Amino acid sequence: MYREITRHLEFENKLLCAFRQSEFYVVFQPQYYTENKRLAGCEVLMRWKDTEGMISPGKFIPVAEEIGLIVQMGEWVLREACRVKKKLPVDLMMSVNVSSVQLMTPGFTKMVEKILKEYNVKGEEVELEITESVLISSFETVLDILKELKRMNVRVAIDDFGTGFSSLSYLWKLPIDTLKIDKSFIDDIHTNSNKRRLVDTIISMSHDFSMRVVAEGVENIVQLNYMKESKCDIIQGFLWGRPVEENEYIKLC
Ligand code: C2E
Ligand code: CA
Ligand code: CA
């Protein structure tokens, strides 16, 4: 147990140093319109390369959340997104992940407003991805934050939709623009008829409420064809595009 705690503390320390020493960078995963494969925008994803190689976000983000560093990291990612956005030859949406810790930090919306102004980026060109779990734990507070973001025209997406058991009945009360269907639903869509029914329902209800739907983790043609049939608006996955570095993304635009 002692060794475990020491290892954890060492990792926290390494993470803090790495962030100060700029070992982080962002990549851009393209998102495409399902019907015509036109580029719709991208999701901005954080990467950490240390001397021994890549460390996955799945490993460092929970630790960054624990020590509160995610607040600074998230701010930096939004700046990076806006910086690159200004270099693009066309106006395309940038989606940025927001951790629940960051969302609930006082002054979050002011920070977003300040960065958008600094880079002269319009609110409607940025989409912030939040997870379902934060809605469940703090519905009223999140509602106020989302209303404030709407006032700034900033778009909001619910990430990993379907994994958090949120009730559809209260989801529709929130000012949400996009639902991102979690990869776990897409993975076995061709073999699991229950998941298929659920995905169809999510898509048709979302459209009734004027939300767009993004399918995450589309890796093969079967999944793609199913999402086409289901009239899913946007595809994000390795089949059409892996996350790429800044210059490569600019070329795609
Ligand atoms: P996420 O927000 O659900 O991001 C999508 C993840 O799925 C990314 O993993 C992406 O590389 C991966 N992915 C996309 N298409 C496919 C596919 O077809 N197949 C497979 N196997 N994977 C696919 P990544 O970059 O490792 O990020 C993992 C998670 O870490 C993200 O999940 C997000 O929750 C978190 N994360 C990454 N960057 C940030 C960030 O800047 N801020 C915050 N708060 N979280 C971040
Ligand atoms: Ca995301
Ligand atoms: Ca996701």
mmCIF file of N, CA and C in Angstrom, residues 155-251:
data_model
loop_
_atom_site.group_PDB
_atom_site.id
_atom_site.type_symbol
_atom_site.label_atom_id
_atom_site.label_comp_id
_atom_site.label_asym_id
_atom_site.label_seq_id
_atom_site.Cartn_x
_atom_site.Cartn_y
_atom_site.Cartn_z
ATOM 1 N N ARG A 155 -21.678 26.456 -28.090
ATOM 2 C CA ARG A 155 -22.445 25.215 -28.234
ATOM 3 C C ARG A 155 -22.041 24.199 -27.161
ATOM 4 N N VAL A 156 -22.986 23.311 -26.837
ATOM 5 C CA VAL A 156 -22.715 22.301 -25.808
ATOM 6 C C VAL A 156 -23.065 20.913 -26.340
ATOM 7 N N ALA A 157 -22.167 19.963 -26.105
ATOM 8 C CA ALA A 157 -22.429 18.568 -26.489
ATOM 9 C C ALA A 157 -22.398 17.692 -25.249
ATOM 10 N N ILE A 158 -23.216 16.651 -25.260
ATOM 11 C CA ILE A 158 -23.127 15.645 -24.198
ATOM 12 C C ILE A 158 -22.276 14.506 -24.755
ATOM 13 N N ASP A 159 -21.152 14.271 -24.074
ATOM 14 C CA ASP A 159 -20.176 13.276 -24.506
ATOM 15 C C ASP A 159 -20.545 11.895 -23.955
ATOM 16 N N ASP A 160 -20.080 10.855 -24.616
ATOM 17 C CA ASP A 160 -20.264 9.472 -24.144
ATOM 18 C C ASP A 160 -21.724 9.190 -23.832
ATOM 19 N N PHE A 161 -22.636 9.747 -24.631
ATOM 20 C CA PHE A 161 -24.058 9.604 -24.312
ATOM 21 C C PHE A 161 -24.479 8.132 -24.307
ATOM 22 N N GLY A 162 -25.249 7.785 -23.283
ATOM 23 C CA GLY A 162 -25.734 6.415 -23.173
ATOM 24 C C GLY A 162 -25.046 5.648 -22.053
ATOM 25 N N THR A 163 -23.951 6.213 -21.545
ATOM 26 C CA THR A 163 -23.211 5.482 -20.510
ATOM 27 C C THR A 163 -23.582 5.950 -19.108
ATOM 28 N N GLY A 164 -24.230 7.098 -19.004
ATOM 29 C CA GLY A 164 -24.426 7.695 -17.677
ATOM 30 C C GLY A 164 -25.810 7.512 -17.094
ATOM 31 N N PHE A 165 -26.653 6.780 -17.772
ATOM 32 C CA PHE A 165 -28.012 6.524 -17.293
ATOM 33 C C PHE A 165 -28.810 7.785 -17.035
ATOM 34 N N SER A 166 -28.556 8.855 -17.793
ATOM 35 C CA SER A 166 -29.350 10.055 -17.531
ATOM 36 C C SER A 166 -30.728 9.858 -18.158
ATOM 37 N N SER A 167 -31.698 10.475 -17.521
ATOM 38 C CA SER A 167 -33.053 10.311 -18.000
ATOM 39 C C SER A 167 -33.275 11.248 -19.184
ATOM 40 N N LEU A 168 -33.801 10.675 -20.267
ATOM 41 C CA LEU A 168 -34.047 11.500 -21.448
ATOM 42 C C LEU A 168 -35.001 12.636 -21.100
ATOM 43 N N SER A 169 -35.901 12.374 -20.130
ATOM 44 C CA SER A 169 -36.922 13.373 -19.822
ATOM 45 C C SER A 169 -36.305 14.677 -19.315
ATOM 46 N N TYR A 170 -35.204 14.621 -18.560
ATOM 47 C CA TYR A 170 -34.669 15.914 -18.135
ATOM 48 C C TYR A 170 -33.574 16.429 -19.053
ATOM 49 N N LEU A 171 -33.050 15.549 -19.872
ATOM 50 C CA LEU A 171 -32.038 15.982 -20.828
ATOM 51 C C LEU A 171 -32.608 17.042 -21.766
ATOM 52 N N TRP A 172 -33.885 16.840 -22.135
ATOM 53 C CA TRP A 172 -34.491 17.769 -23.094
ATOM 54 C C TRP A 172 -34.730 19.144 -22.503
ATOM 55 N N LYS A 173 -34.614 19.257 -21.172
ATOM 56 C CA LYS A 173 -34.828 20.574 -20.553
ATOM 57 C C LYS A 173 -33.573 21.445 -20.641
ATOM 58 N N LEU A 174 -32.472 20.848 -21.067
ATOM 59 C CA LEU A 174 -31.206 21.583 -21.087
ATOM 60 C C LEU A 174 -30.912 22.151 -22.471
ATOM 61 N N PRO A 175 -30.221 23.288 -22.505
ATOM 62 C CA PRO A 175 -29.877 23.860 -23.819
ATOM 63 C C PRO A 175 -28.678 23.126 -24.441
ATOM 64 N N ILE A 176 -28.953 21.973 -25.057
ATOM 65 C CA ILE A 176 -27.881 21.142 -25.607
ATOM 66 C C ILE A 176 -27.989 21.103 -27.131
ATOM 67 N N ASP A 177 -26.853 21.181 -27.801
ATOM 68 C CA ASP A 177 -26.859 21.215 -29.266
ATOM 69 C C ASP A 177 -26.569 19.858 -29.888
ATOM 70 N N THR A 178 -25.760 19.050 -29.196
ATOM 71 C CA THR A 178 -25.277 17.807 -29.808
ATOM 72 C C THR A 178 -25.248 16.665 -28.797
ATOM 73 N N LEU A 179 -25.591 15.471 -29.267
ATOM 74 C CA LEU A 179 -25.389 14.269 -28.448
ATOM 75 C C LEU A 179 -24.338 13.425 -29.131
ATOM 76 N N LYS A 180 -23.341 12.985 -28.361
ATOM 77 C CA LYS A 180 -22.325 12.096 -28.926
ATOM 78 C C LYS A 180 -22.582 10.690 -28.398
ATOM 79 N N ILE A 181 -22.985 9.811 -29.298
ATOM 80 C CA ILE A 181 -23.302 8.439 -28.875
ATOM 81 C C ILE A 181 -22.001 7.708 -28.588
ATOM 82 N N ASP A 182 -21.920 7.132 -27.403
ATOM 83 C CA ASP A 182 -20.683 6.491 -26.973
ATOM 84 C C ASP A 182 -20.283 5.321 -27.875
ATOM 85 N N LYS A 183 -18.969 5.150 -27.990
ATOM 86 C CA LYS A 183 -18.402 4.092 -28.831
ATOM 87 C C LYS A 183 -18.925 2.696 -28.454
ATOM 88 N N SER A 184 -19.218 2.488 -27.187
ATOM 89 C CA SER A 184 -19.664 1.160 -26.754
ATOM 90 C C SER A 184 -20.977 0.746 -27.441
ATOM 91 N N PHE A 185 -21.767 1.743 -27.874
ATOM 92 C CA PHE A 185 -23.015 1.423 -28.591
ATOM 93 C C PHE A 185 -22.732 1.115 -30.062
ATOM 94 N N ILE A 186 -21.695 1.761 -30.575
ATOM 95 C CA ILE A 186 -21.372 1.603 -31.994
ATOM 96 C C ILE A 186 -20.645 0.270 -32.216
ATOM 97 N N ASP A 187 -19.813 -0.110 -31.239
ATOM 98 C CA ASP A 187 -18.961 -1.305 -31.357
ATOM 99 C C ASP A 187 -19.714 -2.526 -31.879
ATOM 100 N N ASP A 188 -20.832 -2.861 -31.231
ATOM 101 C CA ASP A 188 -21.524 -4.089 -31.634
ATOM 102 C C ASP A 188 -22.919 -3.809 -32.189
ATOM 103 N N ILE A 189 -23.020 -2.677 -32.878
ATOM 104 C CA ILE A 189 -24.333 -2.268 -33.406
ATOM 105 C C ILE A 189 -24.899 -3.307 -34.383
ATOM 106 N N HIS A 190 -24.005 -4.001 -35.094
ATOM 107 C CA HIS A 190 -24.493 -4.954 -36.111
ATOM 108 C C HIS A 190 -24.910 -6.291 -35.503
ATOM 109 N N THR A 191 -24.555 -6.530 -34.235
ATOM 110 C CA THR A 191 -24.934 -7.820 -33.642
ATOM 111 C C THR A 191 -25.931 -7.673 -32.492
ATOM 112 N N ASN A 192 -26.038 -6.471 -31.956
ATOM 113 C CA ASN A 192 -26.871 -6.294 -30.774
ATOM 114 C C ASN A 192 -28.129 -5.466 -31.108
ATOM 115 N N SER A 193 -29.256 -6.149 -31.236
ATOM 116 C CA SER A 193 -30.464 -5.450 -31.700
ATOM 117 C C SER A 193 -30.999 -4.477 -30.640
ATOM 118 N N ASN A 194 -30.728 -4.733 -29.362
ATOM 119 C CA ASN A 194 -31.175 -3.796 -28.318
ATOM 120 C C ASN A 194 -30.465 -2.456 -28.461
ATOM 121 N N LYS A 195 -29.146 -2.551 -28.696
ATOM 122 C CA LYS A 195 -28.370 -1.311 -28.849
ATOM 123 C C LYS A 195 -28.830 -0.561 -30.096
ATOM 124 N N ARG A 196 -29.163 -1.340 -31.144
ATOM 125 C CA ARG A 196 -29.619 -0.722 -32.380
ATOM 126 C C ARG A 196 -30.905 0.076 -32.149
ATOM 127 N N ARG A 197 -31.818 -0.545 -31.422
ATOM 128 C CA ARG A 197 -33.093 0.134 -31.128
ATOM 129 C C ARG A 197 -32.852 1.407 -30.321
ATOM 130 N N LEU A 198 -31.947 1.289 -29.354
ATOM 131 C CA LEU A 198 -31.638 2.435 -28.500
ATOM 132 C C LEU A 198 -31.023 3.576 -29.319
ATOM 133 N N VAL A 199 -30.087 3.214 -30.183
ATOM 134 C CA VAL A 199 -29.429 4.218 -31.018
ATOM 135 C C VAL A 199 -30.453 4.901 -31.924
ATOM 136 N N ASP A 200 -31.343 4.111 -32.524
ATOM 137 C CA ASP A 200 -32.387 4.684 -33.387
ATOM 138 C C ASP A 200 -33.267 5.663 -32.608
ATOM 139 N N THR A 201 -33.626 5.257 -31.397
ATOM 140 C CA THR A 201 -34.479 6.124 -30.567
ATOM 141 C C THR A 201 -33.741 7.415 -30.218
ATOM 142 N N ILE A 202 -32.479 7.287 -29.826
ATOM 143 C CA ILE A 202 -31.700 8.485 -29.460
ATOM 144 C C ILE A 202 -31.652 9.447 -30.651
ATOM 145 N N ILE A 203 -31.388 8.880 -31.834
ATOM 146 C CA ILE A 203 -31.256 9.752 -33.017
ATOM 147 C C ILE A 203 -32.584 10.435 -33.343
ATOM 148 N N SER A 204 -33.674 9.659 -33.348
ATOM 149 C CA SER A 204 -34.930 10.306 -33.760
ATOM 150 C C SER A 204 -35.407 11.309 -32.704
ATOM 151 N N MET A 205 -35.211 11.004 -31.429
ATOM 152 C CA MET A 205 -35.609 11.977 -30.397
ATOM 153 C C MET A 205 -34.746 13.226 -30.465
ATOM 154 N N SER A 206 -33.453 13.036 -30.699
ATOM 155 C CA SER A 206 -32.548 14.190 -30.795
ATOM 156 C C SER A 206 -32.989 15.104 -31.925
ATOM 157 N N HIS A 207 -33.333 14.505 -33.055
ATOM 158 C CA HIS A 207 -33.764 15.324 -34.183
ATOM 159 C C HIS A 207 -35.065 16.049 -33.874
ATOM 160 N N ASP A 208 -35.984 15.378 -33.161
ATOM 161 C CA ASP A 208 -37.222 16.047 -32.752
ATOM 162 C C ASP A 208 -36.921 17.304 -31.942
ATOM 163 N N PHE A 209 -35.831 17.250 -31.184
ATOM 164 C CA PHE A 209 -35.472 18.392 -30.339
ATOM 165 C C PHE A 209 -34.385 19.260 -30.978
ATOM 166 N N SER A 210 -34.221 19.102 -32.285
ATOM 167 C CA SER A 210 -33.246 19.895 -33.066
ATOM 168 C C SER A 210 -31.802 19.767 -32.585
ATOM 169 N N MET A 211 -31.469 18.613 -32.067
ATOM 170 C CA MET A 211 -30.067 18.384 -31.697
ATOM 171 C C MET A 211 -29.425 17.561 -32.802
ATOM 172 N N ARG A 212 -28.127 17.751 -32.982
ATOM 173 C CA ARG A 212 -27.457 16.891 -33.954
ATOM 174 C C ARG A 212 -26.814 15.724 -33.213
ATOM 175 N N VAL A 213 -26.553 14.652 -33.935
ATOM 176 C CA VAL A 213 -26.000 13.454 -33.294
ATOM 177 C C VAL A 213 -24.664 13.085 -33.938
ATOM 178 N N VAL A 214 -23.694 12.820 -33.088
ATOM 179 C CA VAL A 214 -22.379 12.373 -33.556
ATOM 180 C C VAL A 214 -22.182 10.929 -33.093
ATOM 181 N N ALA A 215 -21.781 10.045 -34.026
ATOM 182 C CA ALA A 215 -21.457 8.667 -33.626
ATOM 183 C C ALA A 215 -19.952 8.590 -33.402
ATOM 184 N N GLU A 216 -19.569 8.147 -32.208
ATOM 185 C CA GLU A 216 -18.144 8.066 -31.864
ATOM 186 C C GLU A 216 -17.607 6.666 -32.120
ATOM 187 N N GLY A 217 -16.378 6.593 -32.546
ATOM 188 C CA GLY A 217 -15.698 5.303 -32.647
ATOM 189 C C GLY A 217 -16.166 4.427 -33.794
ATOM 190 N N VAL A 218 -16.518 5.062 -34.919
ATOM 191 C CA VAL A 218 -16.918 4.274 -36.093
ATOM 192 C C VAL A 218 -15.641 3.742 -36.752
ATOM 193 N N GLU A 219 -15.510 2.422 -36.753
ATOM 194 C CA GLU A 219 -14.249 1.804 -37.205
ATOM 195 C C GLU A 219 -14.386 0.996 -38.481
ATOM 196 N N ASN A 220 -15.622 0.648 -38.867
ATOM 197 C CA ASN A 220 -15.748 -0.172 -40.081
ATOM 198 C C ASN A 220 -16.990 0.222 -40.893
ATOM 199 N N ILE A 221 -17.023 -0.353 -42.103
ATOM 200 C CA ILE A 221 -18.074 -0.003 -43.072
ATOM 201 C C ILE A 221 -19.460 -0.405 -42.572
ATOM 202 N N VAL A 222 -19.543 -1.540 -41.894
ATOM 203 C CA VAL A 222 -20.855 -1.992 -41.407
ATOM 204 C C VAL A 222 -21.433 -0.956 -40.448
ATOM 205 N N GLN A 223 -20.580 -0.496 -39.525
ATOM 206 C CA GLN A 223 -21.039 0.515 -38.565
ATOM 207 C C GLN A 223 -21.418 1.799 -39.295
ATOM 208 N N LEU A 224 -20.593 2.173 -40.257
ATOM 209 C CA LEU A 224 -20.865 3.393 -41.024
ATOM 210 C C LEU A 224 -22.215 3.295 -41.746
ATOM 211 N N ASN A 225 -22.438 2.175 -42.421
ATOM 212 C CA ASN A 225 -23.684 2.018 -43.168
ATOM 213 C C ASN A 225 -24.885 2.070 -42.240
ATOM 214 N N TYR A 226 -24.736 1.469 -41.073
ATOM 215 C CA TYR A 226 -25.844 1.501 -40.134
ATOM 216 C C TYR A 226 -26.143 2.940 -39.701
ATOM 217 N N MET A 227 -25.078 3.702 -39.428
ATOM 218 C CA MET A 227 -25.282 5.083 -38.988
ATOM 219 C C MET A 227 -25.873 5.934 -40.113
ATOM 220 N N LYS A 228 -25.522 5.579 -41.350
ATOM 221 C CA LYS A 228 -26.111 6.286 -42.503
ATOM 222 C C LYS A 228 -27.611 6.027 -42.555
ATOM 223 N N GLU A 229 -27.960 4.735 -42.462
ATOM 224 C CA GLU A 229 -29.385 4.350 -42.485
ATOM 225 C C GLU A 229 -30.169 5.012 -41.369
ATOM 226 N N SER A 230 -29.525 5.119 -40.216
ATOM 227 C CA SER A 230 -30.211 5.684 -39.043
ATOM 228 C C SER A 230 -30.265 7.203 -39.064
ATOM 229 N N LYS A 231 -29.672 7.793 -40.105
ATOM 230 C CA LYS A 231 -29.658 9.252 -40.277
ATOM 231 C C LYS A 231 -28.883 9.977 -39.173
ATOM 232 N N CYS A 232 -27.812 9.314 -38.721
ATOM 233 C CA CYS A 232 -26.926 9.974 -37.768
ATOM 234 C C CYS A 232 -26.209 11.103 -38.517
ATOM 235 N N ASP A 233 -26.106 12.284 -37.910
ATOM 236 C CA ASP A 233 -25.606 13.448 -38.661
ATOM 237 C C ASP A 233 -24.105 13.405 -38.950
ATOM 238 N N ILE A 234 -23.346 13.029 -37.921
ATOM 239 C CA ILE A 234 -21.885 13.165 -38.038
ATOM 240 C C ILE A 234 -21.168 11.904 -37.548
ATOM 241 N N ILE A 235 -20.054 11.612 -38.218
ATOM 242 C CA ILE A 235 -19.258 10.427 -37.885
ATOM 243 C C ILE A 235 -17.881 10.857 -37.400
ATOM 244 N N GLN A 236 -17.466 10.249 -36.296
ATOM 245 C CA GLN A 236 -16.101 10.458 -35.793
ATOM 246 C C GLN A 236 -15.529 9.085 -35.474
ATOM 247 N N GLY A 237 -14.464 8.718 -36.130
ATOM 248 C CA GLY A 237 -13.905 7.388 -35.847
ATOM 249 C C GLY A 237 -12.732 7.081 -36.744
ATOM 250 N N PHE A 238 -12.034 6.014 -36.402
ATOM 251 C CA PHE A 238 -10.802 5.673 -37.114
ATOM 252 C C PHE A 238 -11.056 5.346 -38.596
ATOM 253 N N LEU A 239 -12.296 4.908 -38.948
ATOM 254 C CA LEU A 239 -12.570 4.578 -40.345
ATOM 255 C C LEU A 239 -12.327 5.792 -41.256
ATOM 256 N N TRP A 240 -12.806 6.953 -40.833
ATOM 257 C CA TRP A 240 -12.676 8.145 -41.683
ATOM 258 C C TRP A 240 -11.551 9.070 -41.229
ATOM 259 N N GLY A 241 -11.104 8.940 -39.993
ATOM 260 C CA GLY A 241 -10.020 9.841 -39.590
ATOM 261 C C GLY A 241 -9.561 9.664 -38.163
ATOM 262 N N ARG A 242 -8.258 9.411 -38.018
ATOM 263 C CA ARG A 242 -7.659 9.353 -36.683
ATOM 264 C C ARG A 242 -7.259 10.765 -36.250
ATOM 265 N N PRO A 243 -7.000 10.948 -34.952
ATOM 266 C CA PRO A 243 -6.528 12.271 -34.522
ATOM 267 C C PRO A 243 -5.191 12.596 -35.198
ATOM 268 N N VAL A 244 -5.055 13.837 -35.678
ATOM 269 C CA VAL A 244 -3.826 14.241 -36.368
ATOM 270 C C VAL A 244 -3.284 15.538 -35.766
ATOM 271 N N GLU A 245 -2.023 15.797 -36.049
ATOM 272 C CA GLU A 245 -1.422 17.013 -35.509
ATOM 273 C C GLU A 245 -1.871 18.244 -36.305
ATOM 274 N N GLU A 246 -1.609 19.380 -35.693
ATOM 275 C CA GLU A 246 -2.074 20.678 -36.217
ATOM 276 C C GLU A 246 -1.924 20.870 -37.739
ATOM 277 N N ASN A 247 -0.702 20.684 -38.237
ATOM 278 C CA ASN A 247 -0.463 20.984 -39.655
ATOM 279 C C ASN A 247 -1.248 20.060 -40.579
ATOM 280 N N GLU A 248 -1.349 18.800 -40.146
ATOM 281 C CA GLU A 248 -2.090 17.841 -40.960
ATOM 282 C C GLU A 248 -3.579 18.204 -40.972
ATOM 283 N N TYR A 249 -4.086 18.643 -39.817
ATOM 284 C CA TYR A 249 -5.504 19.018 -39.767
ATOM 285 C C TYR A 249 -5.761 20.237 -40.651
ATOM 286 N N ILE A 250 -4.855 21.187 -40.597
ATOM 287 C CA ILE A 250 -5.032 22.394 -41.417
ATOM 288 C C ILE A 250 -5.116 21.992 -42.901
ATOM 289 N N LYS A 251 -4.284 21.015 -43.288
ATOM 290 C CA LYS A 251 -4.307 20.558 -44.696
ATOM 291 C C LYS A 251 -5.651 19.921 -45.055
#
